[in-house]
CSV table of C-alpha atoms in Angstrom, one decimal:
chain,number,residue,atom,x,y,z
A,1,UNK,CA,-11.1,-14.8,-37.8
A,2,UNK,CA,-12.1,-11.1,-37.9
A,3,UNK,CA,-11.4,-9.0,-34.8
A,4,UNK,CA,-14.6,-8.3,-33.0
A,5,UNK,CA,-15.2,-4.7,-32.2
A,6,UNK,CA,-14.1,-3.6,-28.8
A,7,UNK,CA,-16.2,-1.8,-26.2
A,8,UNK,CA,-14.0,-0.2,-23.6
A,9,UNK,CA,-15.4,-0.1,-20.1
A,10,UNK,CA,-13.6,2.4,-17.8
A,11,UNK,CA,-13.1,2.5,-14.1
A,12,UNK,CA,-16.4,2.8,-12.2
A,13,UNK,CA,-18.3,2.2,-15.5
A,14,UNK,CA,-20.4,-0.5,-17.0
A,15,UNK,CA,-21.7,-1.6,-20.3
A,16,UNK,CA,-23.7,-4.4,-22.0
A,17,UNK,CA,-24.1,-5.7,-25.5
A,18,UNK,CA,-26.1,-8.2,-27.6
A,19,UNK,CA,-24.1,-7.7,-30.7
A,20,UNK,CA,-20.9,-9.3,-31.8
A,21,UNK,CA,-18.6,-7.4,-29.6
A,22,UNK,CA,-16.0,-7.7,-26.9
A,23,UNK,CA,-16.3,-5.9,-23.7
A,24,UNK,CA,-13.0,-5.0,-22.2
A,25,UNK,CA,-11.7,-3.3,-19.0
A,26,UNK,CA,-8.0,-2.7,-18.3
A,27,UNK,CA,-5.8,-2.3,-15.2
A,28,UNK,CA,-8.1,-3.9,-12.6
A,29,UNK,CA,-6.3,-3.7,-9.3
A,30,UNK,CA,-8.4,-3.8,-6.2
A,31,UNK,CA,-11.4,-3.1,-8.4
A,32,UNK,CA,-13.6,-6.1,-9.5
A,33,UNK,CA,-14.5,-6.8,-13.1
A,34,UNK,CA,-17.9,-8.5,-12.9
A,35,UNK,CA,-19.4,-10.0,-16.0
A,36,UNK,CA,-22.9,-11.4,-16.6
A,37,UNK,CA,-23.8,-13.5,-19.5
A,38,UNK,CA,-27.0,-14.9,-21.0
A,39,UNK,CA,-25.8,-17.8,-23.1
A,40,UNK,CA,-29.1,-18.3,-24.9
A,41,UNK,CA,-29.7,-14.7,-26.0
A,42,UNK,CA,-26.0,-13.9,-26.3
A,43,UNK,CA,-26.1,-10.8,-24.1
A,44,UNK,CA,-23.0,-9.9,-22.2
A,45,UNK,CA,-22.4,-7.3,-19.6
A,46,UNK,CA,-19.3,-6.0,-17.7
A,47,UNK,CA,-19.0,-3.7,-14.7
A,48,UNK,CA,-15.8,-2.3,-13.4
A,49,UNK,CA,-16.7,-2.0,-9.7
A,50,UNK,CA,-14.6,0.1,-7.4
A,51,UNK,CA,-16.2,0.0,-4.0
A,52,UNK,CA,-18.2,-2.6,-2.0
A,53,UNK,CA,-21.2,-0.5,-1.0
A,54,UNK,CA,-23.0,2.7,-1.9
A,55,UNK,CA,-23.6,3.3,1.8
A,56,UNK,CA,-20.2,5.0,2.0
A,57,UNK,CA,-20.9,7.3,-0.9
A,58,UNK,CA,-20.4,11.0,-0.2
A,59,UNK,CA,-20.9,12.2,-3.7
A,60,UNK,CA,-23.8,14.3,-4.8
A,61,UNK,CA,-25.0,12.3,-7.8
A,62,UNK,CA,-24.4,8.6,-7.3
A,63,UNK,CA,-22.5,6.8,-10.0
A,64,UNK,CA,-24.2,3.4,-9.9
A,65,UNK,CA,-21.5,1.7,-11.7
A,66,UNK,CA,-19.0,2.4,-9.0
A,67,UNK,CA,-20.5,0.3,-6.1
A,68,UNK,CA,-21.2,-3.4,-6.1
A,69,UNK,CA,-24.7,-3.0,-4.6
A,70,UNK,CA,-25.8,-0.6,-7.3
A,71,UNK,CA,-23.8,-1.7,-10.2
A,72,UNK,CA,-25.1,-5.3,-10.3
A,73,UNK,CA,-28.8,-4.4,-10.5
A,74,UNK,CA,-28.0,-1.6,-13.0
A,75,UNK,CA,-26.1,-4.0,-15.2
A,76,UNK,CA,-28.9,-6.6,-15.0
A,77,UNK,CA,-31.5,-3.9,-16.1
A,78,UNK,CA,-29.4,-2.9,-19.1
A,79,UNK,CA,-29.1,-6.6,-20.1
A,80,UNK,CA,-32.8,-7.2,-19.7
A,81,UNK,CA,-33.4,-4.3,-22.0
A,82,UNK,CA,-31.1,-6.0,-24.6
A,83,UNK,CA,-33.2,-9.2,-24.4
A,84,UNK,CA,-31.4,-11.2,-21.7
A,85,UNK,CA,-33.4,-13.4,-19.4
A,86,UNK,CA,-32.7,-12.9,-15.7
A,87,UNK,CA,-33.0,-16.5,-14.9
A,88,UNK,CA,-30.3,-17.5,-17.3
A,89,UNK,CA,-27.7,-15.0,-16.2
A,90,UNK,CA,-24.3,-16.4,-15.1
A,91,UNK,CA,-21.6,-14.4,-13.4
A,92,UNK,CA,-17.8,-14.4,-13.6
A,93,UNK,CA,-15.5,-12.3,-11.4
A,94,UNK,CA,-11.9,-11.1,-11.8
A,95,UNK,CA,-9.8,-8.7,-9.9
A,96,UNK,CA,-10.2,-7.7,-6.3
A,97,UNK,CA,-6.4,-7.9,-5.7
A,98,UNK,CA,-4.6,-6.5,-2.8
A,99,UNK,CA,-1.9,-4.7,-4.7
A,100,UNK,CA,0.4,-4.0,-1.8
A,101,UNK,CA,0.6,-5.8,1.5
A,102,UNK,CA,1.3,-4.2,4.8
A,103,UNK,CA,-0.5,-3.4,8.0
A,104,UNK,CA,-1.8,0.0,8.6
A,105,UNK,CA,-5.1,-1.0,10.1
A,106,UNK,CA,-6.7,1.1,7.3
A,107,UNK,CA,-9.6,-0.8,5.9
A,108,UNK,CA,-9.4,1.1,2.6
A,109,UNK,CA,-6.2,-0.8,1.9
A,110,UNK,CA,-8.0,-4.1,2.1
A,111,UNK,CA,-10.6,-3.0,-0.4
A,112,UNK,CA,-10.0,-5.7,-3.0
A,113,UNK,CA,-11.2,-8.7,-1.0
A,114,UNK,CA,-14.1,-6.6,0.4
A,115,UNK,CA,-15.1,-5.8,-3.2
A,116,UNK,CA,-15.1,-9.5,-4.1
A,117,UNK,CA,-17.1,-10.5,-1.0
A,118,UNK,CA,-19.7,-7.8,-1.6
A,119,UNK,CA,-20.2,-8.9,-5.2
A,120,UNK,CA,-20.7,-12.5,-4.2
A,121,UNK,CA,-23.1,-11.5,-1.5
A,122,UNK,CA,-25.2,-9.5,-3.9
A,123,UNK,CA,-25.1,-12.2,-6.6
A,124,UNK,CA,-26.3,-14.7,-4.1
A,125,UNK,CA,-29.2,-12.5,-3.1
A,126,UNK,CA,-30.2,-12.2,-6.7
A,127,UNK,CA,-29.8,-16.0,-7.2
A,128,UNK,CA,-27.2,-15.5,-10.0
A,129,UNK,CA,-24.7,-18.4,-10.1
A,130,UNK,CA,-21.0,-17.7,-10.3
A,131,UNK,CA,-19.5,-19.8,-13.1
A,132,UNK,CA,-15.9,-18.9,-12.5
A,133,UNK,CA,-13.6,-16.4,-10.9
A,134,UNK,CA,-10.0,-15.3,-10.9
A,135,UNK,CA,-9.8,-13.0,-7.9
A,136,UNK,CA,-7.4,-12.0,-5.1
A,137,UNK,CA,-3.7,-12.1,-5.3
A,138,UNK,CA,-1.5,-9.1,-5.5
A,139,UNK,CA,-1.4,-8.3,-9.2
A,140,UNK,CA,-3.4,-6.3,-11.8
A,141,UNK,CA,-5.6,-7.8,-14.5
A,142,UNK,CA,-7.1,-6.8,-17.8
A,143,UNK,CA,-10.2,-8.7,-18.8
A,144,UNK,CA,-12.4,-9.2,-21.9
A,145,UNK,CA,-15.6,-11.0,-22.4
A,146,UNK,CA,-17.2,-11.8,-25.8
A,147,UNK,CA,-20.9,-11.9,-26.1
A,148,UNK,CA,-20.7,-14.9,-28.4
A,149,UNK,CA,-19.2,-17.4,-26.0
A,150,UNK,CA,-19.2,-15.7,-22.7
A,151,UNK,CA,-15.6,-16.7,-22.3
A,152,UNK,CA,-13.8,-14.4,-19.9
A,153,UNK,CA,-10.1,-13.8,-20.8
A,154,UNK,CA,-7.9,-12.6,-18.0
A,155,UNK,CA,-4.5,-11.1,-18.7
A,156,UNK,CA,-1.9,-10.2,-16.1
A,157,UNK,CA,1.7,-9.1,-16.3
A,158,UNK,CA,3.4,-12.2,-15.0
A,159,UNK,CA,0.7,-14.9,-14.9
A,160,UNK,CA,0.0,-14.8,-18.6
A,161,UNK,CA,-3.4,-15.2,-20.2
A,162,UNK,CA,-6.2,-17.3,-18.7
A,163,UNK,CA,-9.6,-18.2,-20.0
A,164,UNK,CA,-12.2,-18.8,-17.4
B,1,UNK,CA,-17.8,17.7,-0.6
B,2,UNK,CA,-16.6,20.5,-2.8
B,3,UNK,CA,-12.8,20.1,-2.4
B,4,UNK,CA,-12.3,20.5,-6.1
B,5,UNK,CA,-14.2,23.7,-6.3
B,6,UNK,CA,-12.2,25.1,-3.4
B,7,UNK,CA,-8.9,24.6,-5.1
B,8,UNK,CA,-8.2,28.1,-6.3
B,9,UNK,CA,-4.9,29.4,-7.8
B,10,UNK,CA,-3.3,30.0,-4.4
B,11,UNK,CA,-4.0,26.4,-3.3
B,12,UNK,CA,-2.7,25.0,-6.5
B,13,UNK,CA,0.5,27.0,-5.9
B,14,UNK,CA,0.7,25.6,-2.4
B,15,UNK,CA,0.3,22.0,-3.5
B,16,UNK,CA,2.9,22.6,-6.3
B,17,UNK,CA,5.3,23.8,-3.6
B,18,UNK,CA,4.5,20.7,-1.6
B,19,UNK,CA,5.6,18.7,-4.6
B,20,UNK,CA,8.7,20.9,-5.1
B,21,UNK,CA,9.9,20.5,-1.5
B,22,UNK,CA,9.3,16.7,-1.4
B,23,UNK,CA,10.6,15.7,-4.8
B,24,UNK,CA,13.4,18.3,-4.6
B,25,UNK,CA,14.9,16.6,-1.6
B,26,UNK,CA,14.3,13.2,-3.1
B,27,UNK,CA,16.0,14.2,-6.4
B,28,UNK,CA,19.0,15.4,-4.4
B,29,UNK,CA,19.1,12.1,-2.7
B,30,UNK,CA,19.0,10.3,-6.0
B,31,UNK,CA,21.6,12.5,-7.4
B,32,UNK,CA,23.9,11.6,-4.6
B,33,UNK,CA,23.3,7.9,-5.1
B,34,UNK,CA,24.1,8.2,-8.8
B,35,UNK,CA,26.8,10.7,-8.3
B,36,UNK,CA,25.4,12.9,-11.1
B,37,UNK,CA,22.9,15.7,-11.5
B,38,UNK,CA,19.2,14.8,-11.5
B,39,UNK,CA,16.7,17.3,-12.8
B,40,UNK,CA,13.2,17.8,-11.8
B,41,UNK,CA,10.2,19.1,-13.7
B,42,UNK,CA,7.8,21.6,-12.2
B,43,UNK,CA,5.3,19.6,-10.1
B,44,UNK,CA,1.9,19.3,-11.6
B,45,UNK,CA,-1.1,19.3,-9.5
B,46,UNK,CA,-3.7,17.4,-11.4
B,47,UNK,CA,-7.4,16.9,-10.8
B,48,UNK,CA,-7.9,13.8,-12.8
B,49,UNK,CA,-10.9,11.8,-13.7
B,50,UNK,CA,-10.5,8.2,-12.6
B,51,UNK,CA,-10.6,7.3,-16.3
B,52,UNK,CA,-7.5,9.4,-17.1
B,53,UNK,CA,-5.3,8.2,-14.3
B,54,UNK,CA,-3.7,5.4,-16.2
B,55,UNK,CA,-3.0,7.9,-19.1
B,56,UNK,CA,-0.9,10.0,-16.7
B,57,UNK,CA,1.6,7.2,-16.6
B,58,UNK,CA,1.5,6.0,-20.2
B,59,UNK,CA,-1.6,3.8,-20.3
B,60,UNK,CA,-3.5,1.4,-18.1
B,61,UNK,CA,-1.4,-1.6,-19.2
B,62,UNK,CA,1.9,0.1,-19.2
B,63,UNK,CA,4.1,-2.0,-17.0
B,64,UNK,CA,5.9,0.0,-14.3
B,65,UNK,CA,7.9,-0.6,-11.1
B,66,UNK,CA,6.2,1.0,-8.2
B,67,UNK,CA,7.4,1.6,-4.7
B,68,UNK,CA,4.4,2.5,-2.5
B,69,UNK,CA,4.1,3.7,1.0
B,70,UNK,CA,1.2,4.8,2.9
B,71,UNK,CA,1.6,8.1,4.8
B,72,UNK,CA,0.2,8.0,8.3
B,73,UNK,CA,-0.1,10.7,10.9
B,74,UNK,CA,-1.7,14.2,10.7
B,75,UNK,CA,-2.2,14.2,6.9
B,76,UNK,CA,-2.6,10.7,5.6
B,77,UNK,CA,-2.2,9.8,2.0
B,78,UNK,CA,-0.4,7.6,-0.5
B,79,UNK,CA,3.0,8.1,-2.0
B,80,UNK,CA,4.2,6.4,-5.1
B,81,UNK,CA,7.6,6.2,-6.7
B,82,UNK,CA,7.2,5.0,-10.3
B,83,UNK,CA,9.8,4.0,-12.7
B,84,UNK,CA,9.5,2.8,-16.3
B,85,UNK,CA,11.2,-0.4,-17.3
B,86,UNK,CA,14.0,1.4,-19.1
B,87,UNK,CA,14.7,3.7,-16.3
B,88,UNK,CA,14.8,0.9,-13.8
B,89,UNK,CA,17.3,-1.0,-15.9
B,90,UNK,CA,19.4,2.1,-16.3
B,91,UNK,CA,19.4,2.6,-12.5
B,92,UNK,CA,20.2,-1.0,-11.9
B,93,UNK,CA,23.2,-0.9,-14.3
B,94,UNK,CA,24.6,2.1,-12.4
B,95,UNK,CA,23.9,0.9,-8.9
B,96,UNK,CA,24.5,-2.8,-9.0
B,97,UNK,CA,26.3,-3.2,-12.2
B,98,UNK,CA,23.6,-5.2,-14.0
B,99,UNK,CA,25.5,-5.5,-17.3
B,100,UNK,CA,23.1,-7.3,-19.6
B,101,UNK,CA,19.8,-5.9,-20.7
B,102,UNK,CA,17.2,-8.4,-19.8
B,103,UNK,CA,14.9,-9.5,-22.6
B,104,UNK,CA,11.1,-9.1,-22.2
B,105,UNK,CA,10.9,-12.7,-21.0
B,106,UNK,CA,13.1,-12.4,-18.0
B,107,UNK,CA,12.1,-8.9,-17.0
B,108,UNK,CA,10.1,-10.3,-14.1
B,109,UNK,CA,12.9,-12.6,-13.1
B,110,UNK,CA,15.0,-9.9,-11.6
B,111,UNK,CA,17.2,-11.5,-9.1
B,112,UNK,CA,17.1,-10.7,-5.4
B,113,UNK,CA,19.9,-8.3,-5.4
B,114,UNK,CA,18.3,-6.3,-8.2
B,115,UNK,CA,14.9,-6.3,-6.6
B,116,UNK,CA,16.3,-5.2,-3.2
B,117,UNK,CA,18.4,-2.5,-5.0
B,118,UNK,CA,15.3,-1.0,-6.6
B,119,UNK,CA,13.4,-1.3,-3.4
B,120,UNK,CA,16.1,0.4,-1.5
B,121,UNK,CA,16.3,3.2,-3.9
B,122,UNK,CA,12.6,3.6,-3.7
B,123,UNK,CA,12.7,3.6,0.1
B,124,UNK,CA,15.4,6.2,0.2
B,125,UNK,CA,13.7,8.5,-2.2
B,126,UNK,CA,10.2,8.1,-0.8
B,127,UNK,CA,11.5,8.6,2.7
B,128,UNK,CA,13.3,11.7,1.7
B,129,UNK,CA,10.3,13.1,0.0
B,130,UNK,CA,8.2,12.5,3.0
B,131,UNK,CA,10.6,13.7,5.7
B,132,UNK,CA,11.2,17.0,3.9
B,133,UNK,CA,7.5,17.4,3.5
B,134,UNK,CA,6.9,16.8,7.2
B,135,UNK,CA,9.6,19.4,8.1
B,136,UNK,CA,8.1,21.9,5.7
B,137,UNK,CA,4.6,21.5,7.0
B,138,UNK,CA,5.4,20.8,10.6
B,139,UNK,CA,2.9,18.0,10.3
B,140,UNK,CA,3.4,14.5,11.7
B,141,UNK,CA,3.8,12.4,8.5
B,142,UNK,CA,5.3,9.0,9.0
B,143,UNK,CA,5.9,6.3,6.3
B,144,UNK,CA,4.7,2.8,6.5
B,145,UNK,CA,7.2,0.1,5.4
B,146,UNK,CA,7.3,0.6,1.7
B,147,UNK,CA,6.3,-2.2,-0.6
B,148,UNK,CA,7.3,-2.7,-4.2
B,149,UNK,CA,5.6,-4.2,-7.2
B,150,UNK,CA,5.9,-4.5,-10.9
B,151,UNK,CA,2.6,-4.3,-12.6
B,152,UNK,CA,0.2,-2.4,-14.8
B,153,UNK,CA,0.2,1.3,-14.0
B,154,UNK,CA,-3.5,1.4,-14.0
B,155,UNK,CA,-3.9,-1.3,-11.4
B,156,UNK,CA,-1.3,0.3,-9.2
B,157,UNK,CA,-2.5,3.9,-9.3
B,158,UNK,CA,-6.2,3.0,-9.1
B,159,UNK,CA,-5.3,1.5,-5.7
B,160,UNK,CA,-3.8,4.8,-4.6
B,161,UNK,CA,-6.9,6.8,-5.3
B,162,UNK,CA,-9.4,4.6,-3.5
B,163,UNK,CA,-9.9,7.2,-0.8
B,164,UNK,CA,-11.5,9.5,-3.4
B,165,UNK,CA,-13.8,6.7,-4.6
B,166,UNK,CA,-16.7,7.5,-2.4
B,167,UNK,CA,-16.5,11.3,-3.2
B,168,UNK,CA,-16.9,11.5,-6.9
B,169,UNK,CA,-15.1,10.8,-10.1
B,170,UNK,CA,-11.9,12.7,-9.5
B,171,UNK,CA,-8.7,12.5,-7.5
B,172,UNK,CA,-6.0,15.0,-6.8
B,173,UNK,CA,-2.5,14.0,-7.7
B,174,UNK,CA,0.7,15.9,-7.1
B,175,UNK,CA,2.9,14.6,-9.8
B,176,UNK,CA,6.6,15.4,-10.0
B,177,UNK,CA,8.7,13.8,-12.7
B,178,UNK,CA,12.5,13.7,-12.6
B,179,UNK,CA,15.0,12.8,-15.2
B,180,UNK,CA,18.7,12.4,-15.7
B,181,UNK,CA,19.3,14.2,-18.9
B,182,UNK,CA,22.1,11.9,-20.1
B,183,UNK,CA,21.0,8.4,-19.3
B,184,UNK,CA,17.3,8.3,-19.6
B,185,UNK,CA,16.5,7.6,-16.0
B,186,UNK,CA,13.1,9.0,-15.7
B,187,UNK,CA,10.5,8.5,-13.1
B,188,UNK,CA,7.6,10.0,-11.2
B,189,UNK,CA,6.6,10.8,-7.6
B,190,UNK,CA,2.9,10.8,-7.0
B,191,UNK,CA,1.7,12.2,-3.7
B,192,UNK,CA,-2.0,11.6,-3.3
B,193,UNK,CA,-3.2,13.1,0.0
B,194,UNK,CA,-6.4,11.6,1.3
B,195,UNK,CA,-9.3,14.0,0.7
B,196,UNK,CA,-9.4,14.9,4.4
B,197,UNK,CA,-5.8,15.8,4.4
B,198,UNK,CA,-6.0,18.9,2.2
B,199,UNK,CA,-7.4,21.0,5.0
B,200,UNK,CA,-4.6,20.0,7.3
B,201,UNK,CA,-2.0,20.8,4.7
B,202,UNK,CA,-3.5,24.1,3.9
B,203,UNK,CA,-3.9,25.2,7.4
B,204,UNK,CA,-0.4,24.0,8.4
B,205,UNK,CA,0.9,26.3,5.6
B,206,UNK,CA,-1.3,29.2,6.6
B,207,UNK,CA,-3.7,29.1,3.7
B,208,UNK,CA,-7.3,29.8,4.6
B,209,UNK,CA,-9.5,26.9,3.8
B,210,UNK,CA,-13.1,26.3,4.6
C-alpha cells in the first residue's frame, strides 16, 4: 500500500481535505483533536482545539481554529466547500487530557476536560453525532484521520495505537 | 495586550538573569547530588509560536521525563524540569545504581524506586530554582507539589503555555539547559511566567514597565 500524503495540522490550527490524504496532529495534551468526516463524499477535517470558548479571547485578531466554539463552525464551512454534506458529518474526538494532577484551584489547569465538554456541547447544538472518542486520562496523543475511511488512529506513548 | 512588543533588550536581559539565578542554584544542587560539576548554558528567553514549542525540545513526539510544578503567589507561572531518556538513565545509574540499560519496551516500567528517585531529583532542582528566584525578586513564589510524567514533549509543554492561549499565538519561555560534560546528563528548565506575571517581575527588579 502506498503511503498517503500527510497534511500536518499544528496547534490551534485546522484543515480539511477531499483528496487521498491523511490529516495528522501531534502532541495533543489538554488540547482536543476534533475530526469530522463525510463518509459519502470522502471529506475529512481536523481541528487542533486549544481552548473551550472564544469568549475568553484577548487577542486582537481571533484565530478561529483555537477555540471550540469558533473552530467547529469554521471546519464545517471548509468541508462544505470541499463537497461535504452537513447532514452526513460524523465527529470523533481525542485528547483533552489532564497532563498533571494537583489542586491549585486554577481552572486553567483543568482545561482538558473543559475542552472536551465544550466540543460536545457545540456538536450537539449543530446536531452532529459523535461516532467515537478517546478523551481524558493524563497522557498525550498523536492522531491521524484518513479521508478514505474516516478511521481515526490514536497513538500514545504507553497505551500503544488505537483505531477508533 | 502587547507584552511581546514591550520586551525590549533590557527586559530580555532581566529575564535571562531570572533564568540564570534560578537555574544556577538548581545546577549547583544537582552538582552536589552527583558530586561532580554541572555546567549551564546561557539562558535563552524565547518568544515562541505555539507551533514551534515542541521543536524547542526535539519534536512534538519526542518522549521526555518532565517534573512540573505550578508557581503560585505574586508572580504565578509554570516551571518544568525536562530530561531526555538518555539523561534520565544516566542520572538513575549514578543516583540509585540502576545497572542495566532498559530496552525501549521496559522504559515505561521503571520501578518505584527509580521513579521516586527521578521525582525527588526533579523536586529538589525545581524547588531550588524557585526559592532562589523568590529570594532574588523578593516576590512570594511558592511551589505546588510537583508532579511527574513521561510523555510526548509537545503534549507536556503545550499544557504549560495554556495561559498564553487566549492572548495570541506566542508564549514566552525562559529556557536554561544544563549538561554534565562527561556523562551526557542533559536537561532543561523551562520557566513560563503567566502573562500577567511579567509586570510583577519587572517591577520587583526595578525595570520600568507599562
